[in-house]
Short mmCIF file of C-alpha atoms and ligand atoms in Angstrom, two decimals:
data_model
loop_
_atom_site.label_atom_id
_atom_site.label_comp_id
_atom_site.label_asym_id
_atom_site.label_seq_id
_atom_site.Cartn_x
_atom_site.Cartn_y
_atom_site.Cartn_z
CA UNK A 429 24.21 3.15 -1.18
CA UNK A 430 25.01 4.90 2.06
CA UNK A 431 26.06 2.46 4.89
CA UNK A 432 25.03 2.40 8.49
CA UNK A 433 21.66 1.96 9.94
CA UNK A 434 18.47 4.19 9.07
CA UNK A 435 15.62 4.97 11.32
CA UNK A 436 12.69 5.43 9.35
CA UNK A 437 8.98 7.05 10.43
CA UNK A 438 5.89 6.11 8.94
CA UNK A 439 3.06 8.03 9.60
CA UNK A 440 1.15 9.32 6.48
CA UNK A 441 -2.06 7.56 7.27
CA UNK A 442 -3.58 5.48 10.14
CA UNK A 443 -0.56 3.49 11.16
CA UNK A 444 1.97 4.59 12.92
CA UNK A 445 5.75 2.60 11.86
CA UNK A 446 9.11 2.85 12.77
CA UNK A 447 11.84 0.59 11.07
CA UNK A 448 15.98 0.19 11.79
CA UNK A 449 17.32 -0.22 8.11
CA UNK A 450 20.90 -1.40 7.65
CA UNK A 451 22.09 -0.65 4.26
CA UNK A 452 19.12 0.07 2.99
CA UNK A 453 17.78 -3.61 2.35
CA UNK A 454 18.42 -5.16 5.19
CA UNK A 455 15.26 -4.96 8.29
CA UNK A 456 16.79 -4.83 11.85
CA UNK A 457 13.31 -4.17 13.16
CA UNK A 458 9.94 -2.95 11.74
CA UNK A 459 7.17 -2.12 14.19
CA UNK A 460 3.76 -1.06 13.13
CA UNK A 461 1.26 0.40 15.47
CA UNK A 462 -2.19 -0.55 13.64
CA UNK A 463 -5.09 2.09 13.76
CA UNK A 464 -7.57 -0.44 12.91
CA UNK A 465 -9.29 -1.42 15.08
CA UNK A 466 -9.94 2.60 15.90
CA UNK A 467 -11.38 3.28 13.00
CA UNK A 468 -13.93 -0.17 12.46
CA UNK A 469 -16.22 1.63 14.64
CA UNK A 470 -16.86 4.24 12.32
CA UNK A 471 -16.23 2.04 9.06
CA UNK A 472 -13.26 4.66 8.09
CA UNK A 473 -10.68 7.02 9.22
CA UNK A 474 -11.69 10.24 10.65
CA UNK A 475 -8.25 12.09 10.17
CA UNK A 476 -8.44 14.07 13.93
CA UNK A 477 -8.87 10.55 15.91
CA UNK A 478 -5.48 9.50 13.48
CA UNK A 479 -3.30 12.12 13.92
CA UNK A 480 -4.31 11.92 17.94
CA UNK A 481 -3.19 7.95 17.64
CA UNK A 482 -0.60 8.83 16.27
CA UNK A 483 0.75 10.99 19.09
CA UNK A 484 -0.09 8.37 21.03
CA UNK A 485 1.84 5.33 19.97
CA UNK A 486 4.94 6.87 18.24
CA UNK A 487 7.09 7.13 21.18
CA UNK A 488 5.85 3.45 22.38
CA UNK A 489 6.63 1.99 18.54
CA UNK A 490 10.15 3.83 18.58
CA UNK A 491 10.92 1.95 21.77
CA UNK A 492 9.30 -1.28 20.76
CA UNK A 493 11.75 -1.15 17.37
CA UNK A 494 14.82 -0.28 19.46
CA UNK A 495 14.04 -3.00 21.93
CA UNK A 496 13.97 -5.37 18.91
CA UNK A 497 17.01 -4.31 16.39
CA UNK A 498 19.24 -4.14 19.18
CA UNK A 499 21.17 -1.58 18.06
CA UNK A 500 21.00 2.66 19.10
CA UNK A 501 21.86 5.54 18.55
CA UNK A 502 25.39 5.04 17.98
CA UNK A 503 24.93 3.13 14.97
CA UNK A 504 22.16 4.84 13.33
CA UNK A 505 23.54 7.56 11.04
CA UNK A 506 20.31 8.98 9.18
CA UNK A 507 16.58 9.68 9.95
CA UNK A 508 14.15 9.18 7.26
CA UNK A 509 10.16 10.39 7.52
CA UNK A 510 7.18 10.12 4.92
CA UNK A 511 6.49 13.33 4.15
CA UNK A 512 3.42 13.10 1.87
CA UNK A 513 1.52 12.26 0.14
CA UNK A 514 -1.13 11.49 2.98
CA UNK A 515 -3.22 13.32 5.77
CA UNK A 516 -1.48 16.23 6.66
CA UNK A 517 -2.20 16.16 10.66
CA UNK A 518 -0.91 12.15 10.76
CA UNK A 519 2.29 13.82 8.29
CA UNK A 520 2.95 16.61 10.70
CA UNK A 521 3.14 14.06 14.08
CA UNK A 522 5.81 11.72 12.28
CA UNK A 523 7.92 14.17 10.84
CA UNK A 524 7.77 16.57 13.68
CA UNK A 525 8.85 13.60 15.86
CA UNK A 526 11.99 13.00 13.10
CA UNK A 527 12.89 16.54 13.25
CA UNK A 528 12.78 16.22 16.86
CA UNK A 529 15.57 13.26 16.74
CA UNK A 530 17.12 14.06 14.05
CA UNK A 531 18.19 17.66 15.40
CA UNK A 532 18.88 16.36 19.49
CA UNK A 533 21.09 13.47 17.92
CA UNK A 534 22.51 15.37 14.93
CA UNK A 535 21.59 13.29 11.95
CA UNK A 536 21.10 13.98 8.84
CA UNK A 537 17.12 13.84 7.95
CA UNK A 538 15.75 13.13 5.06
CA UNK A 539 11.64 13.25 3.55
CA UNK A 540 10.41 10.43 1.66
CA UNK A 541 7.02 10.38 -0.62
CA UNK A 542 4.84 7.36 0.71
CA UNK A 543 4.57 5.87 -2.66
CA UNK A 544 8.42 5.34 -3.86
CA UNK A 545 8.26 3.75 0.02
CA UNK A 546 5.76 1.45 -1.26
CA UNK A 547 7.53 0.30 -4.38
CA UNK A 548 11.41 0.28 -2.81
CA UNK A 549 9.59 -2.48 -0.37
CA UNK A 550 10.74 -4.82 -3.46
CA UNK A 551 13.94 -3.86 -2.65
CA UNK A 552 14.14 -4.67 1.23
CA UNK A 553 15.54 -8.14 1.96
CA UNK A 554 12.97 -10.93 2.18
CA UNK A 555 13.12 -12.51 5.65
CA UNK A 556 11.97 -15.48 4.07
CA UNK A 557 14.41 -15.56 1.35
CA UNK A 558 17.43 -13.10 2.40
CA UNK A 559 19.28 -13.87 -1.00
CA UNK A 560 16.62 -12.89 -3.33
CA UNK A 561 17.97 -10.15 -5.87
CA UNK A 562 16.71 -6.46 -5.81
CA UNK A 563 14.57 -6.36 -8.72
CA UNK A 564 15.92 -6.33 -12.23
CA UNK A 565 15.81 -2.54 -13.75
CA UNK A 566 13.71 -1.15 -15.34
CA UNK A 567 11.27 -2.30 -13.20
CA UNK A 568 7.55 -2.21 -14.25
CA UNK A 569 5.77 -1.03 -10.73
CA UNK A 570 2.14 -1.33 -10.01
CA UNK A 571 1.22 0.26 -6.76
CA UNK A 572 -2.09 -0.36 -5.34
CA UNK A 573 -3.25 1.28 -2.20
CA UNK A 574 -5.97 2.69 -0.30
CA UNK A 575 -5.28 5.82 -1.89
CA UNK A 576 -3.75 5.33 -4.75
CA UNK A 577 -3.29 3.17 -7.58
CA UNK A 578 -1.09 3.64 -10.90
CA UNK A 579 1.86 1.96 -12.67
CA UNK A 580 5.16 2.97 -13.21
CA UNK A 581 8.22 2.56 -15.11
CA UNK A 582 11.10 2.49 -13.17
CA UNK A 583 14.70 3.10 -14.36
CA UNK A 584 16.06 3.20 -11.13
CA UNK A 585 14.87 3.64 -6.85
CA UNK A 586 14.90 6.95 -7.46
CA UNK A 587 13.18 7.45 -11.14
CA UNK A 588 9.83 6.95 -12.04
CA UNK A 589 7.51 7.66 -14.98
CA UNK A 590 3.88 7.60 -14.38
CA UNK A 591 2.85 5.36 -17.28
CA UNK A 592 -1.30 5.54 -15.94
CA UNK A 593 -2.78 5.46 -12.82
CA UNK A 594 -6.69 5.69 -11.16
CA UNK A 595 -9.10 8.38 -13.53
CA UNK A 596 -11.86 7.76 -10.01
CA UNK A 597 -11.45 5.49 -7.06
CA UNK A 598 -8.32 3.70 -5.97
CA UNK A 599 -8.21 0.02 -5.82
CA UNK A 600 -8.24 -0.13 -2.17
CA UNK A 601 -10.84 2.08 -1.79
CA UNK A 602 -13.29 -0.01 -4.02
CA UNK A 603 -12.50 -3.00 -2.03
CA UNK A 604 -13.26 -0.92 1.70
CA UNK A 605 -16.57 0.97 0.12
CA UNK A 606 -17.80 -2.63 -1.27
CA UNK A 607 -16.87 -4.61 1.60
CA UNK A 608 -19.47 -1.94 3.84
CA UNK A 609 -21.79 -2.70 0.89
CA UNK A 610 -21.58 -6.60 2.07
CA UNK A 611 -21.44 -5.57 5.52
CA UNK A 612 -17.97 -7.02 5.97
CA UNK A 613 -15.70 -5.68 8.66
CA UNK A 614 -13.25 -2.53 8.13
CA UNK A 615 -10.94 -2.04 6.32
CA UNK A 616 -12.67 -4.20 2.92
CA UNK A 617 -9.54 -5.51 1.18
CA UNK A 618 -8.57 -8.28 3.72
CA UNK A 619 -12.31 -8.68 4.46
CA UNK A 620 -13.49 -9.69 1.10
CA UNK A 621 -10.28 -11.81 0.38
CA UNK A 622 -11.70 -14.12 3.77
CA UNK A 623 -15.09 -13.64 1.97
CA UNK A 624 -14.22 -14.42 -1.45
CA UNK A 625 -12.07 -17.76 0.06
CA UNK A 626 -15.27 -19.53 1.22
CA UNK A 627 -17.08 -19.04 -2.40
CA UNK A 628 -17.94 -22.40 -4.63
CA UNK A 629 -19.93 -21.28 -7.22
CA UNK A 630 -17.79 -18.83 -8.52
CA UNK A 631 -20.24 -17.67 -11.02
CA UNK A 632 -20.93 -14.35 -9.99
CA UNK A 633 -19.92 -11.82 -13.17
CA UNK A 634 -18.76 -8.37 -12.11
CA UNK A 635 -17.61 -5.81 -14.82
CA UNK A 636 -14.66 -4.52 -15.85
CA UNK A 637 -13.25 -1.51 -17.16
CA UNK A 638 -10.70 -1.83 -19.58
CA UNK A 639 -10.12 2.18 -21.12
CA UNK A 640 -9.01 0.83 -24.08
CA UNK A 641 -5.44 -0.17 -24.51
CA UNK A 642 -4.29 2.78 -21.90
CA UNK A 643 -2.60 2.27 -18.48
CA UNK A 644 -5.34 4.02 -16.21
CA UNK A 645 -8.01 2.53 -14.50
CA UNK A 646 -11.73 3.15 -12.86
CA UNK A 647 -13.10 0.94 -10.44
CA UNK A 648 -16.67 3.65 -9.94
CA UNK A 649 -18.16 1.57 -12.54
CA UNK A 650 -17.46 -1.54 -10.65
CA UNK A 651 -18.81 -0.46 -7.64
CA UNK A 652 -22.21 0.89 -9.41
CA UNK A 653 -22.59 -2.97 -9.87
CA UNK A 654 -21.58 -3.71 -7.06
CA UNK A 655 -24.86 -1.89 -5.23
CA UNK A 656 -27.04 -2.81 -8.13
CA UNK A 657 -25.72 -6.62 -7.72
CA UNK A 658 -25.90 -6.66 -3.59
CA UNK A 659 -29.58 -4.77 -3.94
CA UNK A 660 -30.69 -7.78 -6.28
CA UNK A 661 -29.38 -10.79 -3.93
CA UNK A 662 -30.69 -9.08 -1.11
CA UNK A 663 -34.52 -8.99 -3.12
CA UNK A 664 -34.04 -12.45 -4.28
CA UNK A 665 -32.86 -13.63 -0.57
CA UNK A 666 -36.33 -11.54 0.50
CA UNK A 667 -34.84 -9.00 2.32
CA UNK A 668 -37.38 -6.09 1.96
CA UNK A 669 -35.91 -3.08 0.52
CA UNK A 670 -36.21 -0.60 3.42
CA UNK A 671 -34.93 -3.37 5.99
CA UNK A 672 -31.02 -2.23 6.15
CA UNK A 673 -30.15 -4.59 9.15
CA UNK A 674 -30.84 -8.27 7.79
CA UNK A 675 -27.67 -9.52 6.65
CA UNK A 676 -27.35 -11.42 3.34
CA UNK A 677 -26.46 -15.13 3.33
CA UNK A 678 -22.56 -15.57 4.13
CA UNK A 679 -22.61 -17.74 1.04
CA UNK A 680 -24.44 -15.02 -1.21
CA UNK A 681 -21.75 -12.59 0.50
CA UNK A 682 -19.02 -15.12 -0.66
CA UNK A 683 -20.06 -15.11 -4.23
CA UNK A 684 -20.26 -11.74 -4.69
CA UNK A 685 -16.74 -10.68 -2.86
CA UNK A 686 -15.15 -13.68 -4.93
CA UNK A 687 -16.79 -11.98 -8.28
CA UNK A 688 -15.69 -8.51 -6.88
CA UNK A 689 -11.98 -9.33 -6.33
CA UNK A 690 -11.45 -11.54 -9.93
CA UNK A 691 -12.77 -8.20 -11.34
CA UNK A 692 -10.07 -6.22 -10.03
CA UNK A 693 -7.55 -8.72 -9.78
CA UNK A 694 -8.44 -9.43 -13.72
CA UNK A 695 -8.08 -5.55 -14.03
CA UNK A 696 -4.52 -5.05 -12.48
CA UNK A 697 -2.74 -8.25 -13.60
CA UNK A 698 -3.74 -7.48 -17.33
CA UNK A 699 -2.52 -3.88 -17.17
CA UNK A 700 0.33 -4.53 -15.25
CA UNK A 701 1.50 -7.72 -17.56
CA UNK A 702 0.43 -5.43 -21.46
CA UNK A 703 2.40 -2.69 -19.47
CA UNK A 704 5.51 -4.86 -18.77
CA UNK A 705 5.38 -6.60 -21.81
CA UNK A 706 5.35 -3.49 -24.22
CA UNK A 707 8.07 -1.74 -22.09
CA UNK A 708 10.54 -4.50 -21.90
CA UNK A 709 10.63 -4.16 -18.52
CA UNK A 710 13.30 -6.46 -16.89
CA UNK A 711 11.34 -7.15 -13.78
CA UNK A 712 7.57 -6.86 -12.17
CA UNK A 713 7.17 -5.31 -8.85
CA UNK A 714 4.07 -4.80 -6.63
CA UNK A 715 3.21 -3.21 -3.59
CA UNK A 716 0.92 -1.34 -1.56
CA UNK A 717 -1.73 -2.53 0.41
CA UNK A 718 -3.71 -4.44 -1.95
CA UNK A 719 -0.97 -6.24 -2.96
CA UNK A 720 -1.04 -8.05 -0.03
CA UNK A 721 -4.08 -9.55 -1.76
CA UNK A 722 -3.09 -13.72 -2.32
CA UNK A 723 -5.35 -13.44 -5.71
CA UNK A 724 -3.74 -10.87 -7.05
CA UNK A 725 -0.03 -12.26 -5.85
CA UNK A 726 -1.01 -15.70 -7.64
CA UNK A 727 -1.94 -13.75 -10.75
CA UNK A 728 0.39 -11.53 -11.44
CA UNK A 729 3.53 -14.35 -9.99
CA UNK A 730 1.95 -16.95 -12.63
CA UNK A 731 1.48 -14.58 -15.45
CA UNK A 732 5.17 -12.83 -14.69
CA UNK A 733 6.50 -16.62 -14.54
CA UNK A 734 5.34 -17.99 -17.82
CA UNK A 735 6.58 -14.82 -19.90
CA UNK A 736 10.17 -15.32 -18.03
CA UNK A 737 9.82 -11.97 -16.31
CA UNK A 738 11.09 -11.87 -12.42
CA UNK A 739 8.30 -10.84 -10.24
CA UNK A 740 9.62 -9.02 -6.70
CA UNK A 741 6.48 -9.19 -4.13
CA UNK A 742 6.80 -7.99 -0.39
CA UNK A 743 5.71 -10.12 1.97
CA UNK A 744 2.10 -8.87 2.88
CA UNK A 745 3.08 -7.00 6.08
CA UNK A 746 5.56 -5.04 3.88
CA UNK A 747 2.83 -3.97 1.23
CA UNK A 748 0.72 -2.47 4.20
CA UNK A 749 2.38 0.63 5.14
CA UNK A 750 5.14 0.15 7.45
CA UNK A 751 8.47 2.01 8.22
CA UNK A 752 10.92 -0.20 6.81
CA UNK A 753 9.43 0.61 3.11
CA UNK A 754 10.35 4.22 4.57
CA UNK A 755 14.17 3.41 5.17
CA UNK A 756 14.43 1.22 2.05
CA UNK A 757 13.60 4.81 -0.39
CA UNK A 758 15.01 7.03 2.44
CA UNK A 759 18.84 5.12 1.90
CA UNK A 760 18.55 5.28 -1.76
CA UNK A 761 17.57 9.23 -1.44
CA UNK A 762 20.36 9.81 0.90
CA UNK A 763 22.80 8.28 -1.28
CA UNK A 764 22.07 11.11 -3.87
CA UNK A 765 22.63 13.80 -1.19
CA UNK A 766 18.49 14.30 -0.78
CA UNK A 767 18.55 16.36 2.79
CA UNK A 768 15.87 17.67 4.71
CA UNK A 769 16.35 20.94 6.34
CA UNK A 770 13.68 21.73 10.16
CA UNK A 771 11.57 23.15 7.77
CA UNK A 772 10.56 19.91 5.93
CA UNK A 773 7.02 20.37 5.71
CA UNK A 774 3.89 17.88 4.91
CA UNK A 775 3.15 17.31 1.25
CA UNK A 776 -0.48 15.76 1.46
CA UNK A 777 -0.19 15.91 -2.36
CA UNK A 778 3.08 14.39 -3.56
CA UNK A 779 2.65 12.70 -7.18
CA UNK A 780 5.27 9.66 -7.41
CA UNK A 781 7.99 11.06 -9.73
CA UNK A 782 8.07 14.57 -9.09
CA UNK A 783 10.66 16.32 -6.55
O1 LIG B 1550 -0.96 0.79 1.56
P1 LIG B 1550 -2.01 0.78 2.59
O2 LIG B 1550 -1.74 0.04 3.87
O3 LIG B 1550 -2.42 2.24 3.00
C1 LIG B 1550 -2.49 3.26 2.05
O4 LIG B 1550 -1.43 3.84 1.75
O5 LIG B 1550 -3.61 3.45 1.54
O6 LIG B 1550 -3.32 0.20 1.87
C2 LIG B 1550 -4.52 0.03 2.54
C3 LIG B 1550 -5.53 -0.57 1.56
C4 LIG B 1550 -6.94 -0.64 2.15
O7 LIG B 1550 -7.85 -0.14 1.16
C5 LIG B 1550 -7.16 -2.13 2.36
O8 LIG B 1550 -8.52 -2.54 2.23
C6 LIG B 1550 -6.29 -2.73 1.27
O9 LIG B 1550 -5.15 -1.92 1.24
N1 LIG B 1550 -5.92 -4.13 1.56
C7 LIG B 1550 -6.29 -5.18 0.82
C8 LIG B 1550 -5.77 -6.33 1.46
N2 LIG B 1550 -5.08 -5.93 2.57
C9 LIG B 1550 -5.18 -4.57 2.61
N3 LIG B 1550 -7.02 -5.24 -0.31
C10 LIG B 1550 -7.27 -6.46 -0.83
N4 LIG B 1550 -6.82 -7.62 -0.28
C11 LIG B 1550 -6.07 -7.61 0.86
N5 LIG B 1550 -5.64 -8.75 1.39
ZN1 LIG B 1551 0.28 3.28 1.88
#
């Protein structure tokens, strides 16, 4: 692995990041500009009010990150930028702005695809636990994201086979498109985790689909049942059907997120365990935003742990997008001799795996 400091952008989606890297592992700062609460107003992202944002913030989160790695320019010896997949007007401001640096200061630059970001996040230090190992190879990977959601086998950071992924929705996007169904706050995932928290019954029985004994997954199904399942509690609570505004009970909406979640978490700790198991895979590693979720971390840590198979789980901020998941792939693509040229371009497409 190259030595030296990276600064890595982040800007694929609807938060802006910038990270100082040392050796690839190790976070000297990671700053993340959130778009959130932007976008709660109008329940999702509208991709012209993101890319504005971030031309907004990215000069403000490169100076926040300086002011806390204490280190510049000097040290830093490569610039690293998503470069897909994601929307291609929030691609174009961060890697325009890395060009930008890259070519005043006369680093190298390098692109990175989003996803490999997300899963090299298992191999970023733990500020909580600085001496944990980097994950055991091969590594089974499940990524789970607002936008995407597949497992992989990994051989090594930079080599991954798609073993099955999403055939419909992403797991993150179920959670965002039932959490407006319960009327819970943008974006869904961390929304009907708080939900789910306050539930006591536990009874509520969401479906799940298995496909067989493959590696993909559909969560349209699920959410079917989720409407029909919301419609019904809201009869039973006597909400009359054309009155959209009434809420339902907060402990009706806690039953139903909690039987929404086990169904996915049930979903992606099976898959990812059957994968892991019939691969021999030496380790487990999660990421994206969902895995920030603490049901599916308990799962998949418990189920990992009684098998004897390490588990590798960034700390929730580093499942989120950030920039230091950014520097973590961009070292480990440097150190093959991966270089951008000032035509790097956005890839809004970008399938995990392919060059
Ligand atoms: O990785 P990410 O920050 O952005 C994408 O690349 O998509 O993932 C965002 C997704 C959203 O769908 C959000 O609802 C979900 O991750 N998410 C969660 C949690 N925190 C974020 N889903 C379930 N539980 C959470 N605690
Ligand atoms: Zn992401």
């Amino acid at each position: 692995m190259s030595g030296g400091v990276i600064l890595a952008v982040e800007s694929s989606c609807d938060e802006t990041g910038v990270a100082l890297i040392a050796d690839g592992r190790r976070i000297l700062a990671s700053v993340v500009a959130s778009q959130v609460a932007l976008h709660a107003a109008s329940g999702g992202i509208v991709p012209e009010v993101a890319a504005r944002a971030h031309l907004r913030w990215i000069v403000p989160t490169l100076e926040a990150a300086w002011a806390e790695s204490g280190v510049g320019w000097p040290d830093v010896s490569a610039v690293a930028v998503t470069a897909g997949p994601g929307l291609a007007g929030s691609l174009l401001v961060g890697i325009n702005f890395a060009k930008a640096l890259a070519y005043v200061r006369g680093r190298p630059l390098v692109g990175v695809n989003h996803l490999e970001g997300h899963l090299l996040a298992a191999w970023l230090a733990d500020p909580a636990d600085p001496d944990r190992p980097e994950p055991p190879l091969p590594a089974l990977a499940l990524i789970v994201s607002g936008g995407h959601t597949f497992l992989s086998l990994t051989r090594s950071p930079t080599d991954h086979t798609l073993l099955g992924g999403t055939v419909d929705d992403a797991a993150g996007e179920a959670f965002d498109k039932v959490g407006r169904m319960l009327g819970l706050s943008y974006p869904g995932g961390p929304a009907i985790a708080e939900a789910a928290g306050a539930a006591v019954r536990h009874d509520a029985r969401f479906p799940r689909a298995w496909l067989g004994g493959t590696d993909d997954f559909s969560f349209s199904g699920l959410k079917t049942a989720a409407r029909r399942m919301i419609a019904g509690a809201r009869a039973e609570a006597g909400i009359p059907p054309d009155d959209q505004v009434t809420p339902l009970p907060p402990a009706i909406v806690a039953e139903l997120a909690w039987g929404f979640q086990e169904s996915v978490v049930d979903v992606l700790a099976t898959k990812v365990i059957r994968a892991a198991e019939r691969e021999g895979a030496a380790s487990i590693v999660l990421g994206g935003g969902v895995a920030a979720n603490r049901a599916l971390r308990a799962r998949v840590s418990g189920e990992a742990a009684a098998r004897g198979i390490p588990c590798v789980i960034p700390a929730p901020d580093l499942c989120t997008d950030n920039g230091a998941m950014i520097g973590a792939a961009g070292a480990r693509r440097l150190a093959r001799g991966d270089r951008a040229g000032l035509d790097l371009d956005a890839r809004p497409t970008w399938p995990l795996g392919t060059p």
